[in-house]
mmCIF file of C-alpha atoms in Angstrom:
data_model
loop_
_atom_site.group_PDB
_atom_site.id
_atom_site.type_symbol
_atom_site.label_atom_id
_atom_site.label_comp_id
_atom_site.label_asym_id
_atom_site.label_seq_id
_atom_site.Cartn_x
_atom_site.Cartn_y
_atom_site.Cartn_z
ATOM 1 C CA SER T 2 4.330 17.956 4.541
ATOM 2 C CA ALA T 3 0.860 19.344 4.173
ATOM 3 C CA PRO T 4 0.761 23.047 3.437
ATOM 4 C CA SER T 5 0.237 24.966 6.688
ATOM 5 C CA PRO T 6 -2.720 27.342 6.260
ATOM 6 C CA PRO T 7 -2.435 30.897 7.541
ATOM 7 C CA VAL T 8 -3.416 30.224 11.123
ATOM 8 C CA THR T 9 -3.860 33.589 12.938
ATOM 9 C CA PRO T 10 -5.855 34.249 16.122
ATOM 10 C CA SER T 11 -8.785 35.615 14.118
ATOM 11 C CA PRO T 12 -12.299 34.987 15.475
ATOM 12 C CA LEU T 13 -13.559 34.177 11.979
ATOM 13 C CA CYS T 14 -14.110 30.691 10.599
ATOM 14 C CA LYS T 15 -10.624 29.481 9.584
ATOM 15 C CA PRO T 16 -8.408 26.379 9.735
ATOM 16 C CA ARG T 17 -6.839 25.945 13.166
ATOM 17 C CA ARG T 18 -3.543 24.182 13.697
ATOM 18 C CA LEU T 19 -3.756 20.564 14.919
ATOM 19 C CA TYR T 20 -0.793 18.194 14.770
ATOM 20 C CA ILE T 21 -1.648 14.467 15.172
ATOM 21 C CA SER T 22 1.226 12.471 16.628
ATOM 22 C CA PHE T 23 0.835 8.711 16.096
ATOM 23 C CA SER T 24 3.008 7.973 19.113
ATOM 24 C CA ASP T 25 0.562 9.971 21.264
ATOM 25 C CA VAL T 26 -2.136 7.438 20.352
ATOM 26 C CA GLY T 27 0.277 4.522 20.880
ATOM 27 C CA TRP T 28 0.559 3.527 17.216
ATOM 28 C CA GLU T 29 4.293 4.062 16.775
ATOM 29 C CA ASN T 30 5.146 0.342 16.682
ATOM 30 C CA TRP T 31 3.050 -0.432 13.620
ATOM 31 C CA ILE T 32 2.986 2.860 11.722
ATOM 32 C CA ILE T 33 6.292 3.140 9.920
ATOM 33 C CA ALA T 34 5.795 6.649 8.495
ATOM 34 C CA PRO T 35 4.900 9.426 8.943
ATOM 35 C CA GLN T 36 5.326 9.789 12.727
ATOM 36 C CA GLY T 37 2.548 12.326 12.664
ATOM 37 C CA TYR T 38 1.026 14.934 10.431
ATOM 38 C CA LEU T 39 -0.663 18.369 10.417
ATOM 39 C CA ALA T 40 -4.392 17.568 10.262
ATOM 40 C CA ASN T 41 -5.812 20.981 11.356
ATOM 41 C CA TYR T 42 -9.484 21.598 12.150
ATOM 42 C CA CYS T 43 -12.038 24.327 11.508
ATOM 43 C CA GLY T 44 -13.032 26.842 14.134
ATOM 44 C CA GLY T 45 -14.338 30.411 14.387
ATOM 45 C CA GLU T 46 -17.387 32.522 13.843
ATOM 46 C CA CYS T 47 -19.676 32.928 10.854
ATOM 47 C CA PRO T 48 -21.011 36.419 11.609
ATOM 48 C CA PHE T 49 -23.423 38.600 9.610
ATOM 49 C CA PRO T 50 -22.641 39.804 6.982
ATOM 50 C CA LEU T 51 -20.634 36.825 5.781
ATOM 51 C CA ALA T 52 -17.395 38.005 4.196
ATOM 52 C CA ALA T 53 -16.621 36.612 0.755
ATOM 53 C CA GLU T 54 -13.499 34.782 1.939
ATOM 54 C CA LEU T 55 -15.555 32.669 4.304
ATOM 55 C CA ASN T 56 -16.458 30.220 1.504
ATOM 56 C CA SER T 57 -20.102 30.378 2.484
ATOM 57 C CA THR T 58 -23.111 28.697 0.894
ATOM 58 C CA ASN T 59 -26.168 30.736 -0.004
ATOM 59 C CA HIS T 60 -27.971 29.037 2.834
ATOM 60 C CA ALA T 61 -25.294 30.181 5.259
ATOM 61 C CA VAL T 62 -25.834 33.763 4.108
ATOM 62 C CA LEU T 63 -29.557 33.397 4.861
ATOM 63 C CA GLN T 64 -28.924 31.759 8.226
ATOM 64 C CA THR T 65 -26.528 34.481 9.410
ATOM 65 C CA MET T 66 -29.119 37.070 8.471
ATOM 66 C CA VAL T 67 -31.852 35.273 10.418
ATOM 67 C CA HIS T 68 -29.416 34.807 13.329
ATOM 68 C CA SER T 69 -28.702 38.532 13.399
ATOM 69 C CA LEU T 70 -32.476 39.177 13.651
ATOM 70 C CA ASP T 71 -33.258 36.348 16.099
ATOM 71 C CA PRO T 72 -30.057 35.241 17.837
ATOM 72 C CA GLN T 73 -31.889 33.074 20.369
ATOM 73 C CA GLY T 74 -34.000 31.229 17.844
ATOM 74 C CA THR T 75 -31.490 30.503 15.080
ATOM 75 C CA PRO T 76 -27.808 29.739 15.636
ATOM 76 C CA GLN T 77 -24.963 30.886 13.435
ATOM 77 C CA PRO T 78 -23.979 28.593 10.535
ATOM 78 C CA CYS T 79 -21.279 26.010 11.282
ATOM 79 C CA CYS T 80 -17.636 26.441 10.368
ATOM 80 C CA VAL T 81 -16.692 23.231 8.506
ATOM 81 C CA PRO T 82 -13.932 21.888 6.195
ATOM 82 C CA VAL T 83 -14.571 22.685 2.531
ATOM 83 C CA ARG T 84 -11.298 21.500 1.050
ATOM 84 C CA LEU T 85 -9.276 18.574 2.358
ATOM 85 C CA SER T 86 -6.122 16.743 1.238
ATOM 86 C CA PRO T 87 -5.162 13.081 1.394
ATOM 87 C CA ILE T 88 -2.132 11.577 3.092
ATOM 88 C CA SER T 89 -0.306 8.276 2.620
ATOM 89 C CA ILE T 90 0.540 6.061 5.560
ATOM 90 C CA LEU T 91 3.184 3.298 5.509
ATOM 91 C CA TYR T 92 2.483 0.590 8.080
ATOM 92 C CA TYR T 93 2.628 -3.097 9.030
ATOM 93 C CA ASP T 94 -0.738 -4.851 8.897
ATOM 94 C CA ASN T 95 -1.950 -7.770 11.028
ATOM 95 C CA SER T 96 -0.037 -10.248 8.882
ATOM 96 C CA ASP T 97 3.252 -8.263 9.078
ATOM 97 C CA ASN T 98 2.858 -7.235 5.430
ATOM 98 C CA VAL T 99 4.194 -3.794 4.562
ATOM 99 C CA VAL T 100 1.328 -1.594 3.353
ATOM 100 C CA LEU T 101 1.354 1.842 1.747
ATOM 101 C CA ARG T 102 -2.157 3.187 1.794
ATOM 102 C CA HIS T 103 -3.684 6.431 0.581
ATOM 103 C CA TYR T 104 -6.274 8.006 2.828
ATOM 104 C CA GLU T 105 -8.527 10.704 1.472
ATOM 105 C CA ASP T 106 -9.661 13.817 3.349
ATOM 106 C CA MET T 107 -7.107 13.683 6.150
ATOM 107 C CA VAL T 108 -5.847 17.305 6.100
ATOM 108 C CA VAL T 109 -8.088 20.393 6.406
ATOM 109 C CA ASP T 110 -6.884 22.943 3.852
ATOM 110 C CA GLU T 111 -9.849 25.309 3.819
ATOM 111 C CA CYS T 112 -12.872 26.039 5.994
ATOM 112 C CA GLY T 113 -16.233 27.582 5.144
ATOM 113 C CA CYS T 114 -19.593 28.456 6.632
ATOM 114 C CA LEU Q 12 -8.966 -0.521 22.791
ATOM 115 C CA SER Q 13 -10.930 2.588 23.610
ATOM 116 C CA PRO Q 14 -14.067 3.151 21.497
ATOM 117 C CA GLN Q 15 -12.341 6.160 19.945
ATOM 118 C CA GLU Q 16 -9.319 4.103 18.921
ATOM 119 C CA SER Q 17 -11.503 1.332 17.494
ATOM 120 C CA ALA Q 18 -13.505 3.864 15.493
ATOM 121 C CA LEU Q 19 -10.346 5.498 14.173
ATOM 122 C CA LEU Q 20 -8.813 2.161 13.166
ATOM 123 C CA ARG Q 21 -12.039 1.178 11.411
ATOM 124 C CA SER Q 22 -12.027 4.480 9.524
ATOM 125 C CA LEU Q 23 -8.511 3.582 8.349
ATOM 126 C CA GLY Q 24 -9.763 0.195 7.115
ATOM 127 C CA LEU Q 25 -8.233 -1.821 9.930
ATOM 128 C CA SER Q 26 -10.259 -4.294 11.962
ATOM 129 C CA HIS Q 27 -7.908 -4.114 14.941
ATOM 130 C CA LYS Q 28 -4.561 -2.640 15.971
ATOM 131 C CA PRO Q 29 -1.661 -4.412 14.239
ATOM 132 C CA SER Q 30 1.153 -5.710 16.450
ATOM 133 C CA PRO Q 31 3.978 -6.692 14.109
ATOM 134 C CA LYS Q 32 5.872 -9.810 15.272
ATOM 135 C CA SER Q 33 8.608 -10.116 12.660
ATOM 136 C CA PRO Q 34 8.407 -6.916 10.614
ATOM 137 C CA ALA Q 35 10.252 -7.132 7.311
ATOM 138 C CA PRO Q 36 12.322 -4.199 6.046
ATOM 139 C CA VAL Q 37 10.331 -1.730 3.968
ATOM 140 C CA PRO Q 38 10.970 -2.396 0.253
ATOM 141 C CA PRO Q 39 12.755 0.573 -1.380
ATOM 142 C CA VAL Q 40 9.969 0.979 -3.963
ATOM 143 C CA LEU Q 41 7.446 1.720 -1.191
ATOM 144 C CA TRP Q 42 9.769 4.310 0.357
ATOM 145 C CA ARG Q 43 10.118 5.970 -3.053
ATOM 146 C CA ILE Q 44 6.338 6.101 -3.587
ATOM 147 C CA PHE Q 45 5.745 7.350 -0.035
ATOM 148 C CA HIS Q 46 8.312 10.152 -0.195
ATOM 149 C CA LYS Q 47 7.236 11.206 -3.669
ATOM 150 C CA ARG Q 48 3.618 11.538 -2.537
ATOM 151 C CA ARG Q 49 4.641 13.624 0.476
ATOM 152 C CA THR Q 50 6.223 16.203 -1.788
ATOM 153 C CA LEU Q 51 3.072 16.590 -3.876
ATOM 154 C CA PRO Q 52 1.032 19.752 -3.120
ATOM 155 C CA GLY Q 53 -2.446 19.084 -1.664
ATOM 156 C CA PRO Q 54 -4.532 19.408 -4.838
ATOM 157 C CA GLN Q 55 -2.140 17.245 -6.902
ATOM 158 C CA ALA Q 56 -1.982 14.647 -4.127
ATOM 159 C CA GLU Q 57 -5.762 14.591 -4.323
ATOM 160 C CA LEU Q 58 -5.691 14.015 -8.073
ATOM 161 C CA GLU Q 59 -3.251 11.119 -7.698
ATOM 162 C CA SER Q 60 -4.968 9.550 -4.731
ATOM 163 C CA CYS Q 61 -6.149 6.619 -6.822
ATOM 164 C CA ARG Q 62 -3.084 6.125 -8.953
ATOM 165 C CA VAL Q 63 0.450 4.868 -8.277
ATOM 166 C CA GLU Q 64 2.525 6.951 -10.685
ATOM 167 C CA GLU Q 65 5.740 5.115 -9.779
ATOM 168 C CA LEU Q 66 4.254 1.848 -11.069
ATOM 169 C CA ASN Q 67 2.004 3.514 -13.655
ATOM 170 C CA VAL Q 68 -1.162 1.724 -12.542
ATOM 171 C CA PRO Q 69 -4.402 2.768 -10.845
ATOM 172 C CA GLY Q 70 -4.261 2.029 -7.133
ATOM 173 C CA SER Q 71 -4.656 3.451 -3.646
ATOM 174 C CA ILE Q 72 -3.141 0.581 -1.624
ATOM 175 C CA VAL Q 73 0.234 -1.033 -2.241
ATOM 176 C CA ARG Q 74 1.046 -4.139 -0.190
ATOM 177 C CA VAL Q 75 4.168 -6.307 -0.118
ATOM 178 C CA PHE Q 76 3.459 -9.867 1.073
ATOM 179 C CA ALA Q 77 6.262 -12.030 2.459
ATOM 180 C CA ASP Q 78 6.605 -15.621 1.167
ATOM 181 C CA GLN Q 79 5.477 -18.190 3.774
ATOM 182 C CA GLY Q 80 6.298 -21.260 1.655
ATOM 183 C CA ARG Q 81 9.062 -23.882 1.914
ATOM 184 C CA PHE Q 82 11.624 -25.738 -0.230
ATOM 185 C CA LEU Q 83 10.447 -28.975 -1.913
ATOM 186 C CA PRO Q 84 11.237 -31.778 -1.475
ATOM 187 C CA GLU Q 85 12.969 -31.330 1.842
ATOM 188 C CA GLY Q 86 16.800 -31.615 1.338
ATOM 189 C CA GLN Q 87 18.956 -31.104 -1.793
ATOM 190 C CA PRO Q 88 17.246 -31.050 -5.213
ATOM 191 C CA GLN Q 89 18.406 -33.807 -7.556
ATOM 192 C CA GLY Q 90 19.763 -33.921 -11.122
ATOM 193 C CA ARG Q 91 19.467 -30.771 -13.210
ATOM 194 C CA LEU Q 92 16.876 -29.373 -10.854
ATOM 195 C CA CYS Q 93 18.660 -26.700 -8.831
ATOM 196 C CA LEU Q 94 15.777 -25.391 -6.765
ATOM 197 C CA ARG Q 95 12.161 -26.339 -6.182
ATOM 198 C CA LYS Q 96 10.180 -24.160 -3.797
ATOM 199 C CA LEU Q 97 6.567 -23.656 -2.765
ATOM 200 C CA LEU Q 98 5.787 -19.928 -2.667
ATOM 201 C CA PHE Q 99 2.814 -19.244 -0.405
ATOM 202 C CA PHE Q 100 1.294 -15.794 0.133
ATOM 203 C CA ASN Q 101 -1.442 -15.139 2.705
ATOM 204 C CA LEU Q 102 -3.686 -12.557 0.984
ATOM 205 C CA SER Q 103 -6.338 -12.456 3.729
ATOM 206 C CA ALA Q 104 -5.402 -8.823 4.458
ATOM 207 C CA LEU Q 105 -7.152 -7.784 1.234
ATOM 208 C CA GLU Q 106 -10.589 -6.357 1.973
ATOM 209 C CA GLU Q 107 -13.876 -6.949 0.196
ATOM 210 C CA GLY Q 108 -14.361 -4.463 -2.594
ATOM 211 C CA GLU Q 109 -10.648 -4.044 -3.307
ATOM 212 C CA ARG Q 110 -9.806 -4.456 -6.990
ATOM 213 C CA LEU Q 111 -6.409 -5.830 -8.022
ATOM 214 C CA THR Q 112 -4.597 -3.726 -10.627
ATOM 215 C CA MET Q 113 -1.049 -5.095 -10.447
ATOM 216 C CA ALA Q 114 0.752 -8.184 -9.123
ATOM 217 C CA GLN Q 115 4.564 -8.348 -9.227
ATOM 218 C CA LEU Q 116 6.652 -11.233 -7.902
ATOM 219 C CA GLU Q 117 10.226 -10.500 -6.825
ATOM 220 C CA LEU Q 118 12.935 -13.187 -6.461
ATOM 221 C CA ARG Q 119 15.985 -11.967 -4.544
ATOM 222 C CA PHE Q 120 19.375 -13.563 -4.517
ATOM 223 C CA HIS Q 121 22.218 -12.882 -2.080
ATOM 224 C CA HIS Q 122 24.330 -11.680 -4.979
ATOM 225 C CA SER Q 123 24.293 -11.415 -8.754
ATOM 226 C CA SER Q 124 25.902 -14.348 -10.449
ATOM 227 C CA TYR Q 125 28.926 -12.955 -12.244
ATOM 228 C CA HIS Q 126 30.020 -16.258 -13.647
ATOM 229 C CA GLY Q 127 26.915 -18.013 -14.927
ATOM 230 C CA PRO Q 128 26.820 -21.663 -15.976
ATOM 231 C CA SER Q 129 29.497 -22.761 -18.443
ATOM 232 C CA PRO Q 130 29.195 -21.562 -22.055
ATOM 233 C CA GLY Q 131 26.146 -23.018 -23.756
ATOM 234 C CA GLN Q 132 24.394 -23.572 -20.450
ATOM 235 C CA VAL Q 133 21.398 -21.630 -19.190
ATOM 236 C CA LEU Q 134 19.367 -21.556 -16.043
ATOM 237 C CA GLU Q 135 15.679 -22.160 -16.662
ATOM 238 C CA LEU Q 136 13.045 -20.768 -14.338
ATOM 239 C CA ARG Q 137 9.456 -22.032 -14.327
ATOM 240 C CA LEU Q 138 6.538 -20.901 -12.194
ATOM 241 C CA TYR Q 139 3.358 -22.964 -11.795
ATOM 242 C CA ARG Q 140 0.083 -22.465 -10.032
ATOM 243 C CA ALA Q 141 0.078 -24.900 -7.107
ATOM 244 C CA SER Q 142 -2.053 -26.181 -4.269
ATOM 245 C CA PRO Q 143 -1.189 -24.890 -0.774
ATOM 246 C CA ARG Q 144 0.652 -28.201 -0.258
ATOM 247 C CA GLY Q 145 2.937 -27.526 -3.201
ATOM 248 C CA LEU Q 146 1.393 -29.846 -5.761
ATOM 249 C CA PRO Q 147 1.286 -28.327 -9.255
ATOM 250 C CA ARG Q 148 -2.218 -27.887 -10.640
ATOM 251 C CA PRO Q 149 -2.733 -30.884 -12.970
ATOM 252 C CA GLY Q 150 -3.022 -30.183 -16.655
ATOM 253 C CA ARG Q 151 -1.820 -26.598 -16.320
ATOM 254 C CA GLY Q 152 1.337 -25.389 -18.039
ATOM 255 C CA PRO Q 153 3.664 -22.976 -16.269
ATOM 256 C CA LEU Q 154 2.441 -19.457 -15.511
ATOM 257 C CA LEU Q 155 5.764 -18.251 -16.835
ATOM 258 C CA GLU Q 156 9.047 -19.648 -18.143
ATOM 259 C CA ARG Q 157 12.334 -17.737 -18.406
ATOM 260 C CA SER Q 158 15.899 -18.644 -19.320
ATOM 261 C CA PHE Q 159 18.885 -16.841 -17.808
ATOM 262 C CA VAL Q 160 22.553 -16.944 -18.627
ATOM 263 C CA GLN Q 161 23.289 -14.967 -15.479
ATOM 264 C CA LEU Q 162 21.087 -14.270 -12.469
ATOM 265 C CA ARG Q 163 20.743 -10.721 -11.174
ATOM 266 C CA LYS Q 164 20.338 -9.909 -7.489
ATOM 267 C CA SER Q 165 16.634 -9.153 -8.009
ATOM 268 C CA LEU Q 166 14.286 -10.615 -10.635
ATOM 269 C CA LEU Q 167 10.812 -9.097 -11.138
ATOM 270 C CA PHE Q 168 7.908 -10.933 -12.805
ATOM 271 C CA ASP Q 169 4.573 -9.357 -13.682
ATOM 272 C CA LEU Q 170 1.804 -11.754 -12.616
ATOM 273 C CA SER Q 171 -1.076 -9.299 -13.154
ATOM 274 C CA ALA Q 172 -2.499 -11.180 -16.120
ATOM 275 C CA ALA Q 173 -2.039 -14.526 -14.367
ATOM 276 C CA LEU Q 174 -3.906 -13.236 -11.308
ATOM 277 C CA LYS Q 175 -6.520 -11.656 -13.608
ATOM 278 C CA ALA Q 176 -6.136 -8.035 -12.541
ATOM 279 C CA GLY Q 177 -9.503 -6.435 -11.855
ATOM 280 C CA GLU Q 178 -10.883 -9.437 -10.054
ATOM 281 C CA ALA Q 179 -10.815 -9.928 -6.302
ATOM 282 C CA PRO Q 180 -7.829 -12.205 -5.526
ATOM 283 C CA ALA Q 181 -8.340 -15.385 -3.486
ATOM 284 C CA ARG Q 182 -7.497 -15.564 0.218
ATOM 285 C CA ASN Q 183 -4.073 -17.013 -0.553
ATOM 286 C CA LEU Q 184 -1.797 -17.662 -3.511
ATOM 287 C CA ALA Q 185 0.335 -20.799 -3.870
ATOM 288 C CA LEU Q 186 2.954 -21.047 -6.621
ATOM 289 C CA LEU Q 187 5.609 -23.654 -7.406
ATOM 290 C CA LEU Q 188 9.005 -22.242 -8.408
ATOM 291 C CA GLU Q 189 11.543 -24.430 -10.201
ATOM 292 C CA ILE Q 190 15.023 -23.410 -11.314
ATOM 293 C CA SER Q 191 17.015 -25.927 -13.337
ATOM 294 C CA ALA Q 192 20.160 -25.842 -15.421
ATOM 295 C CA SER Q 193 20.259 -27.150 -18.973
ATOM 296 C CA GLY Q 194 22.658 -27.617 -21.853
ATOM 297 C CA GLY Q 195 26.429 -27.849 -21.972
ATOM 298 C CA PRO Q 196 28.880 -30.186 -20.304
ATOM 299 C CA GLY Q 197 29.670 -30.414 -16.610
ATOM 300 C CA SER Q 198 28.022 -32.028 -13.600
ATOM 301 C CA PRO Q 199 24.411 -31.019 -12.987
ATOM 302 C CA ARG Q 200 25.219 -29.881 -9.473
ATOM 303 C CA SER Q 201 27.945 -27.503 -10.617
ATOM 304 C CA LEU Q 202 25.475 -26.032 -13.078
ATOM 305 C CA CYS Q 203 23.302 -24.861 -10.171
ATOM 306 C CA GLY Q 204 25.915 -22.633 -8.505
ATOM 307 C CA ALA Q 205 24.137 -19.342 -9.246
ATOM 308 C CA SER Q 206 20.738 -20.432 -7.951
ATOM 309 C CA ASP Q 207 22.204 -21.528 -4.642
ATOM 310 C CA ALA Q 208 22.329 -17.801 -3.830
ATOM 311 C CA PHE Q 209 18.522 -17.737 -3.636
ATOM 312 C CA ALA Q 210 17.573 -15.430 -0.759
ATOM 313 C CA ALA Q 211 13.867 -14.559 -0.572
ATOM 314 C CA THR Q 212 10.626 -13.945 -2.463
ATOM 315 C CA SER Q 213 7.948 -11.314 -2.035
ATOM 316 C CA LEU Q 214 4.717 -10.407 -3.839
ATOM 317 C CA LEU Q 215 3.741 -6.771 -4.444
ATOM 318 C CA LEU Q 216 0.012 -6.172 -5.033
ATOM 319 C CA VAL Q 217 -1.564 -2.860 -6.009
ATOM 320 C CA THR Q 218 -5.301 -2.542 -5.425
ATOM 321 C CA LEU Q 219 -7.979 0.096 -5.760
ATOM 322 C CA GLY Q 220 -9.770 0.583 -2.461
ATOM 323 C CA ARG Q 221 -13.505 1.219 -2.254
ATOM 324 C CA GLN Q 222 -12.873 4.958 -1.854
ATOM 325 C CA CYS Q 223 -11.628 5.010 -5.440
ATOM 326 C CA GLY Q 224 -14.881 3.690 -6.819
ATOM 327 C CA ALA Q 225 -17.367 5.945 -5.067
ATOM 328 C CA ALA Q 226 -17.766 9.344 -6.690
ATOM 329 C CA ARG Q 227 -18.632 11.875 -3.998
ATOM 330 C CA SER Q 228 -20.245 15.227 -4.590
ATOM 331 C CA ARG Q 229 -18.169 18.141 -3.407
ATOM 332 C CA ARG Q 230 -19.413 21.518 -2.321
#
């Protein structure tokens, strides 16, 4: 199971919990395993001044500063994934072969501005 | 399909939603690889995303293809020939840009043969490249030849070199399997007892998907 990041109701840019259930999307008859997985997503603010733990780029630091001076003209930087993990999915393909495939960047581990 | 579902399937490398008709059981080796990967922490899973440690080869996709061939000629084999079978694998599921790194053929028998042929007798197994109709490729020797005193429940053969690992495999693979008994006294038919327990064949292919070729810059 993917590590579950510290998901607290903080307004800052952080991973947010999101569980993807394959049966919810109607794929349970061809995906053998897993039945679902913790994908997470990024959400939250990138306020001025950007705290060090917000994994920000230099440009984001500039943009938050400009946003603080001109909030209408320049938006805050985006909160996006900066570290992701892969998952493996075991499934039947269109020819009933059994396939184990590795998919990159399927779990959000860390977010940044 | 909704546009979202189509887009998601495409991102997973699938042209449309599979609807298995006669799903085969999942081979134990795939379960082992799957469960081992799930226990890996994120960063290590990332490092091993393009390698199958269990089989010690590069790869990001492992597929097991079921044999769609038939026994040749129809009816009982004659003489010392115990079994003659066309093995046919539909490889059309492989995508452009996938690179083959391992090919392993598995022959399964209902049970191990505890009492092989009589002393001095062996079972000989030969595998040939064949046309989809089961005709051996003229002028080509066998891909592999093995002799067995006793047959185990599962026999594994590495065909990577024969399928020229690293190249894109063809859309299908046709092989001719022959098992015959040789040497020693006794009626030919009685020599074939062990091979009568032939159960099924499958082909395991490991490939490197396109994602394993492209180096991507990371922030």
